[in-house]
CSV table of C-alpha atoms and ligand atoms in Angstrom, one decimal:
chain,number,residue,atom,x,y,z
A,1,MET,CA,177.4,39.2,-10.0
A,2,GLU,CA,180.6,38.7,-11.6
A,3,ILE,CA,182.8,42.0,-11.6
A,4,ILE,CA,185.5,41.7,-14.0
A,5,ILE,CA,188.1,44.6,-13.3
A,6,GLN,CA,190.1,45.5,-16.5
A,7,PRO,CA,193.4,47.7,-16.7
A,8,THR,CA,192.3,49.9,-19.1
A,9,VAL,CA,189.0,51.3,-20.8
A,10,ALA,CA,189.9,49.6,-24.2
A,11,ASP,CA,190.3,46.5,-22.2
A,12,ALA,CA,187.0,46.6,-20.6
A,13,GLN,CA,185.5,47.7,-23.7
A,14,GLN,CA,187.3,44.7,-25.3
A,15,GLU,CA,185.8,42.2,-22.6
A,16,ALA,CA,182.5,43.7,-23.1
A,17,ALA,CA,182.7,43.1,-27.0
A,18,ASN,CA,184.0,39.3,-26.6
A,19,ILE,CA,181.1,38.4,-24.2
A,20,LEU,CA,178.6,39.8,-26.9
A,21,ARG,CA,180.4,38.1,-29.8
A,22,ARG,CA,180.3,34.8,-27.7
A,23,GLN,CA,176.3,35.4,-27.0
A,24,ILE,CA,175.8,35.9,-30.9
A,25,ARG,CA,178.1,33.0,-31.7
A,26,ASP,CA,176.3,30.6,-29.2
A,27,LYS,CA,172.8,31.7,-30.2
A,28,PRO,CA,172.9,33.4,-33.7
A,29,ALA,CA,169.1,34.4,-33.4
A,30,SER,CA,169.7,36.3,-29.9
A,31,VAL,CA,167.7,38.8,-28.6
A,32,LEU,CA,169.9,41.8,-27.5
A,33,GLY,CA,169.1,44.5,-25.1
A,34,LEU,CA,171.1,47.5,-26.2
A,35,ALA,CA,172.2,50.6,-24.4
A,36,THR,CA,173.3,54.2,-25.5
A,37,GLY,CA,175.6,56.9,-23.9
A,38,SER,CA,179.3,57.3,-24.4
A,39,THR,CA,180.1,54.2,-22.6
A,40,PRO,CA,179.2,51.7,-25.2
A,41,ILE,CA,180.5,53.4,-28.4
A,42,GLY,CA,183.8,51.7,-28.2
A,43,VAL,CA,182.1,48.1,-27.7
A,44,TYR,CA,180.0,48.8,-30.8
A,45,ALA,CA,183.2,49.6,-32.6
A,46,LEU,CA,184.8,46.6,-32.0
A,47,LEU,CA,181.5,44.5,-32.8
A,48,VAL,CA,181.7,46.5,-36.2
A,49,ALA,CA,185.2,45.5,-36.7
A,50,MET,CA,184.4,41.9,-35.7
A,51,HIS,CA,181.8,42.0,-38.4
A,52,ARG,CA,183.9,43.4,-40.8
A,53,ARG,CA,186.5,40.6,-40.4
A,54,GLY,CA,184.0,38.1,-40.8
A,55,GLU,CA,183.8,37.0,-37.1
A,56,LEU,CA,180.1,37.9,-36.5
A,57,ASP,CA,177.1,37.7,-38.4
A,58,PHE,CA,173.9,39.9,-37.2
A,59,SER,CA,171.5,38.7,-39.7
A,60,ARG,CA,169.2,36.6,-37.3
A,61,VAL,CA,169.6,38.8,-34.2
A,62,SER,CA,166.9,41.0,-32.9
A,63,THR,CA,167.5,44.2,-30.8
A,64,PHE,CA,165.7,46.0,-28.3
A,65,ASN,CA,166.9,49.2,-27.2
A,66,LEU,CA,166.4,50.6,-23.5
A,67,ASP,CA,165.3,54.0,-24.0
A,68,GLU,CA,164.0,56.8,-26.2
A,69,TYR,CA,163.6,60.5,-25.8
A,70,VAL,CA,159.6,61.7,-25.9
A,71,GLY,CA,159.0,64.1,-28.9
A,72,LEU,CA,161.9,63.3,-31.0
A,73,PRO,CA,161.5,62.0,-34.5
A,74,PRO,CA,163.5,59.0,-35.4
A,75,ASP,CA,166.0,60.5,-37.5
A,76,HIS,CA,166.4,63.8,-35.1
A,77,PRO,CA,170.5,63.9,-34.6
A,78,CYS,CA,170.2,63.4,-31.0
A,79,SER,CA,167.5,60.3,-30.8
A,80,TYR,CA,168.8,57.2,-29.5
A,81,ARG,CA,167.7,55.4,-33.0
A,82,GLU,CA,170.0,57.8,-34.8
A,83,PHE,CA,172.7,57.0,-32.4
A,84,MET,CA,172.5,53.4,-32.7
A,85,ARG,CA,172.2,53.8,-36.7
A,86,GLN,CA,175.6,55.8,-36.8
A,87,HIS,CA,177.5,53.5,-34.1
A,88,LEU,CA,176.2,49.9,-35.2
A,89,PHE,CA,173.2,49.4,-37.4
A,90,SER,CA,174.5,50.8,-40.5
A,91,HIS,CA,177.6,49.1,-40.6
A,92,VAL,CA,176.6,45.5,-40.0
A,93,ASN,CA,174.0,43.3,-41.7
A,94,ILE,CA,171.3,43.6,-39.0
A,95,ALA,CA,167.7,43.2,-40.7
A,96,SER,CA,165.9,46.7,-40.3
A,97,ASP,CA,162.6,44.9,-39.0
A,98,ARG,CA,164.5,43.3,-36.1
A,99,ILE,CA,165.5,46.7,-34.8
A,100,HIS,CA,163.0,47.9,-32.0
A,101,PHE,CA,162.9,51.2,-30.1
A,102,PRO,CA,160.5,52.8,-28.0
A,103,ASN,CA,158.5,55.4,-30.1
A,104,GLY,CA,159.1,58.8,-28.8
A,105,LEU,CA,156.5,60.1,-31.0
A,106,ALA,CA,153.7,57.7,-29.8
A,107,ALA,CA,150.2,59.4,-29.4
A,108,ASP,CA,149.2,57.0,-27.0
A,109,ILE,CA,152.5,56.5,-24.6
A,110,PRO,CA,150.9,53.9,-22.2
A,111,ALA,CA,149.6,52.0,-24.6
A,112,HIS,CA,152.9,51.9,-26.7
A,113,CYS,CA,154.7,51.1,-23.9
A,114,GLU,CA,152.5,48.0,-23.2
A,115,GLU,CA,153.2,46.9,-26.8
A,116,TYR,CA,156.8,47.5,-26.3
A,117,GLU,CA,156.6,44.9,-23.5
A,118,ALA,CA,154.4,42.6,-25.8
A,119,ALA,CA,157.0,42.9,-28.5
A,120,ILE,CA,160.0,41.9,-26.2
A,121,ALA,CA,157.8,38.7,-25.3
A,122,ARG,CA,156.9,37.9,-28.6
A,123,ALA,CA,160.6,38.0,-29.5
A,124,GLY,CA,161.0,35.4,-26.9
A,125,GLY,CA,162.7,37.5,-24.2
A,126,ILE,CA,166.0,39.3,-24.2
A,127,ASP,CA,169.0,37.1,-23.9
A,128,LEU,CA,171.6,39.6,-23.2
A,129,GLN,CA,171.0,43.1,-21.9
A,130,LEU,CA,173.8,45.5,-22.3
A,131,LEU,CA,173.7,48.5,-19.9
A,132,GLY,CA,175.5,51.2,-18.9
A,133,ILE,CA,174.9,53.5,-15.7
A,134,GLY,CA,174.2,57.1,-15.1
A,135,ARG,CA,176.0,58.7,-12.5
A,136,GLU,CA,173.2,58.8,-10.1
A,137,GLY,CA,172.6,55.1,-10.5
A,138,HIS,CA,170.0,55.0,-13.3
A,139,ILE,CA,169.9,51.9,-15.8
A,140,GLY,CA,168.2,52.6,-19.2
A,141,PHE,CA,166.4,55.9,-17.9
A,142,ASN,CA,165.2,54.5,-14.4
A,143,GLU,CA,166.0,57.5,-12.5
A,144,PRO,CA,166.4,57.2,-8.5
A,145,SER,CA,163.0,56.5,-7.1
A,146,SER,CA,162.0,54.5,-10.1
A,147,SER,CA,160.2,51.2,-8.9
A,148,LEU,CA,162.5,48.4,-8.9
A,149,ALA,CA,159.5,46.1,-10.2
A,150,SER,CA,158.8,48.9,-12.9
A,151,ARG,CA,157.9,47.8,-16.8
A,152,THR,CA,158.1,50.1,-19.7
A,153,ARG,CA,156.7,53.7,-19.1
A,154,ILE,CA,157.4,57.2,-19.3
A,155,LYS,CA,159.9,59.0,-17.1
A,156,THR,CA,160.9,62.4,-16.0
A,157,LEU,CA,164.8,63.0,-16.4
A,158,THR,CA,166.7,64.6,-13.2
A,159,PRO,CA,168.4,68.0,-13.4
A,160,GLN,CA,171.7,65.9,-13.3
A,161,THR,CA,170.8,63.6,-16.3
A,162,LEU,CA,169.8,66.9,-18.2
A,163,LYS,CA,173.4,68.0,-17.6
A,164,ASP,CA,175.0,64.9,-18.5
A,165,ASN,CA,173.2,64.3,-21.9
A,166,ALA,CA,173.4,68.3,-22.8
A,167,ASP,CA,176.2,67.9,-25.3
A,168,CYS,CA,174.3,66.5,-28.4
A,169,PHE,CA,171.4,69.1,-27.7
A,170,GLY,CA,173.5,72.0,-27.1
A,171,GLY,CA,172.6,72.7,-23.6
A,172,PRO,CA,170.6,71.1,-20.6
A,173,ASP,CA,167.5,73.4,-21.2
A,174,LYS,CA,167.3,72.0,-24.6
A,175,VAL,CA,167.0,68.1,-23.5
A,176,PRO,CA,163.6,66.6,-23.6
A,177,HIS,CA,162.5,66.3,-20.1
A,178,HIS,CA,160.6,63.0,-20.6
A,179,VAL,CA,161.6,59.6,-21.9
A,180,ILE,CA,160.3,56.1,-22.4
A,181,THR,CA,162.5,53.5,-20.9
A,182,MET,CA,162.2,49.9,-20.2
A,183,GLY,CA,161.4,49.4,-16.7
A,184,VAL,CA,163.6,48.3,-13.8
A,185,GLY,CA,161.7,44.9,-13.8
A,186,THR,CA,162.0,44.6,-17.7
A,187,ILE,CA,165.8,44.9,-17.3
A,188,MET,CA,165.5,42.2,-14.5
A,189,ASP,CA,163.6,39.7,-17.1
A,190,ALA,CA,166.7,39.7,-19.3
A,191,ARG,CA,168.5,36.3,-19.2
A,192,GLN,CA,171.7,37.8,-18.9
A,193,CYS,CA,172.8,41.3,-18.0
A,194,LEU,CA,176.3,43.0,-18.9
A,195,LEU,CA,176.8,46.6,-17.5
A,196,LEU,CA,179.7,48.4,-18.6
A,197,ALA,CA,181.3,51.4,-16.6
A,198,THR,CA,184.6,53.5,-17.1
A,199,GLY,CA,186.1,56.4,-15.7
A,200,GLU,CA,186.5,57.7,-12.4
A,201,ALA,CA,183.3,59.7,-12.5
A,202,LYS,CA,181.5,56.3,-12.1
A,203,ALA,CA,183.4,55.0,-9.2
A,204,SER,CA,181.0,56.1,-6.4
A,205,VAL,CA,178.0,54.8,-8.0
A,206,VAL,CA,179.8,51.5,-9.0
A,207,ALA,CA,180.9,50.8,-5.8
A,208,GLY,CA,177.3,51.6,-4.3
A,209,MET,CA,175.7,49.4,-6.8
A,210,VAL,CA,177.9,46.2,-5.7
A,211,GLU,CA,178.7,46.7,-2.2
A,212,GLY,CA,175.8,49.0,-1.0
A,213,PRO,CA,172.3,48.3,-0.1
A,214,ILE,CA,169.7,47.4,-2.8
A,215,THR,CA,167.7,50.5,-3.1
A,216,ALA,CA,165.5,52.5,-5.4
A,217,ASP,CA,167.7,55.4,-4.6
A,218,LEU,CA,170.2,53.6,-6.9
A,219,PRO,CA,168.6,51.6,-9.2
A,220,ALA,CA,171.2,49.6,-10.5
A,221,SER,CA,171.6,48.1,-7.2
A,222,ILE,CA,168.7,45.6,-7.9
A,223,LEU,CA,171.5,43.9,-10.3
A,224,GLN,CA,172.7,42.4,-7.2
A,225,LEU,CA,169.7,40.1,-7.4
A,226,HIS,CA,170.0,39.1,-11.1
A,227,PRO,CA,171.1,35.7,-11.4
A,228,VAL,CA,173.3,36.2,-14.4
A,229,CYS,CA,175.0,39.6,-14.3
A,230,ARG,CA,178.4,40.6,-15.4
A,231,LEU,CA,179.9,44.1,-14.5
A,232,VAL,CA,182.8,45.0,-16.7
A,233,ILE,CA,184.7,48.3,-15.4
A,234,ASP,CA,188.1,49.8,-15.8
A,235,GLU,CA,190.4,50.3,-13.1
A,236,ALA,CA,189.6,54.0,-12.5
A,237,ALA,CA,185.9,52.9,-12.1
A,238,ALA,CA,186.9,50.0,-9.8
A,239,ALA,CA,188.7,52.6,-7.4
A,240,LYS,CA,186.1,52.8,-4.7
A,241,LEU,CA,185.4,48.9,-4.2
A,242,ARG,CA,186.3,47.7,-1.0
A,243,ARG,CA,186.9,44.0,-2.1
A,244,ALA,CA,188.4,44.7,-5.8
A,245,ASP,CA,191.1,42.6,-4.8
A,246,TYR,CA,188.8,39.7,-4.2
A,247,TYR,CA,187.1,40.4,-7.5
A,248,ARG,CA,190.5,40.7,-9.4
A,249,TRP,CA,191.5,37.1,-7.7
A,250,VAL,CA,188.2,35.5,-8.7
A,251,TYR,CA,188.7,36.6,-12.5
A,252,ALA,CA,192.2,35.2,-12.4
A,253,ASN,CA,191.2,32.0,-11.3
A,254,LYS,CA,188.0,31.8,-13.8
A,255,PRO,CA,188.2,28.5,-15.6
A,256,GLY,CA,188.8,28.7,-19.2
A,257,TRP,CA,185.7,27.4,-20.4
A,258,GLN,CA,183.9,30.3,-18.8
A,259,ARG,CA,185.9,32.7,-20.7
A,260,SER,CA,184.4,34.8,-23.6
L,1,GLP,C1,171.9,57.5,-20.6
L,1,GLP,C2,171.3,56.4,-20.9
L,1,GLP,C3,171.9,55.3,-20.0
L,1,GLP,C4,173.3,55.2,-20.1
L,1,GLP,C5,173.6,56.8,-19.1
L,1,GLP,C6,175.0,56.5,-19.2
L,1,GLP,O1,171.2,58.4,-19.7
L,1,GLP,N1,169.9,56.3,-20.9
L,1,GLP,O2,171.2,54.0,-20.6
L,1,GLP,O3,173.8,54.2,-19.2
L,1,GLP,O4,173.3,57.5,-20.2
L,1,GLP,O5,175.7,57.7,-20.0
L,1,GLP,P1,177.4,57.8,-20.4
L,1,GLP,O6,177.8,56.1,-20.9
L,1,GLP,O7,177.5,58.6,-21.4
L,1,GLP,O8,178.0,57.8,-19.2
């Protein structure tokens, strides 16, 4: 895992946006896995700005979002589809038929989950998966105890996640208890992963993910086994890493041709 520590949240967001820009420029028909949550909002704003400056063309890009709430129509203000429309899709030239989400209203959820996996495979697999991390170590909505080999399926949210995601819904009791999420195994199949985490509230989980054991108790720890995974964090999220100085040293000595 490459650990990139940036001084501020803004620097971390810029680094993540630069990595995505490089991916799309190197492969204009990239298949991107996208994430929601408050962390990537600034990255999406930077991608929109890059697009407006003529630096990024989304016309051949395909996207698969990690997860969606069960029971919410796509245009519900708290659905993840609506989140992505607001923060990215309505501002760039992406083709609507290349945007993919789990369908929270699917009548047959297991069949729909299989179809989501099949759609990813038909698109050629995910080139770059953008991730955030939940306070208890989830990626997508793979809560602690998720099988590290899991595929897209229905999951039940933990009380902590209900609390963390309550803002849009007006209280934890109003957050849907079920979601459809790509599995940990689905995420691990992406050719590259890019996890962005910022702020002191993420410092413990980041340390556990990077320097702790690989365990389903902290699903993001499986990324230690991913062959091409970058973790971009700010100083606050890096505060509990034992080897932070070493990670900084490695990054400072990174060959120019490897930079985004
Ligand atoms: C949600 C999403 C995750 C995201 C997490 C962290 O649970 N399903 O993909 O990583 O929130 O959210 P935040 O970035 O707001 O801390």
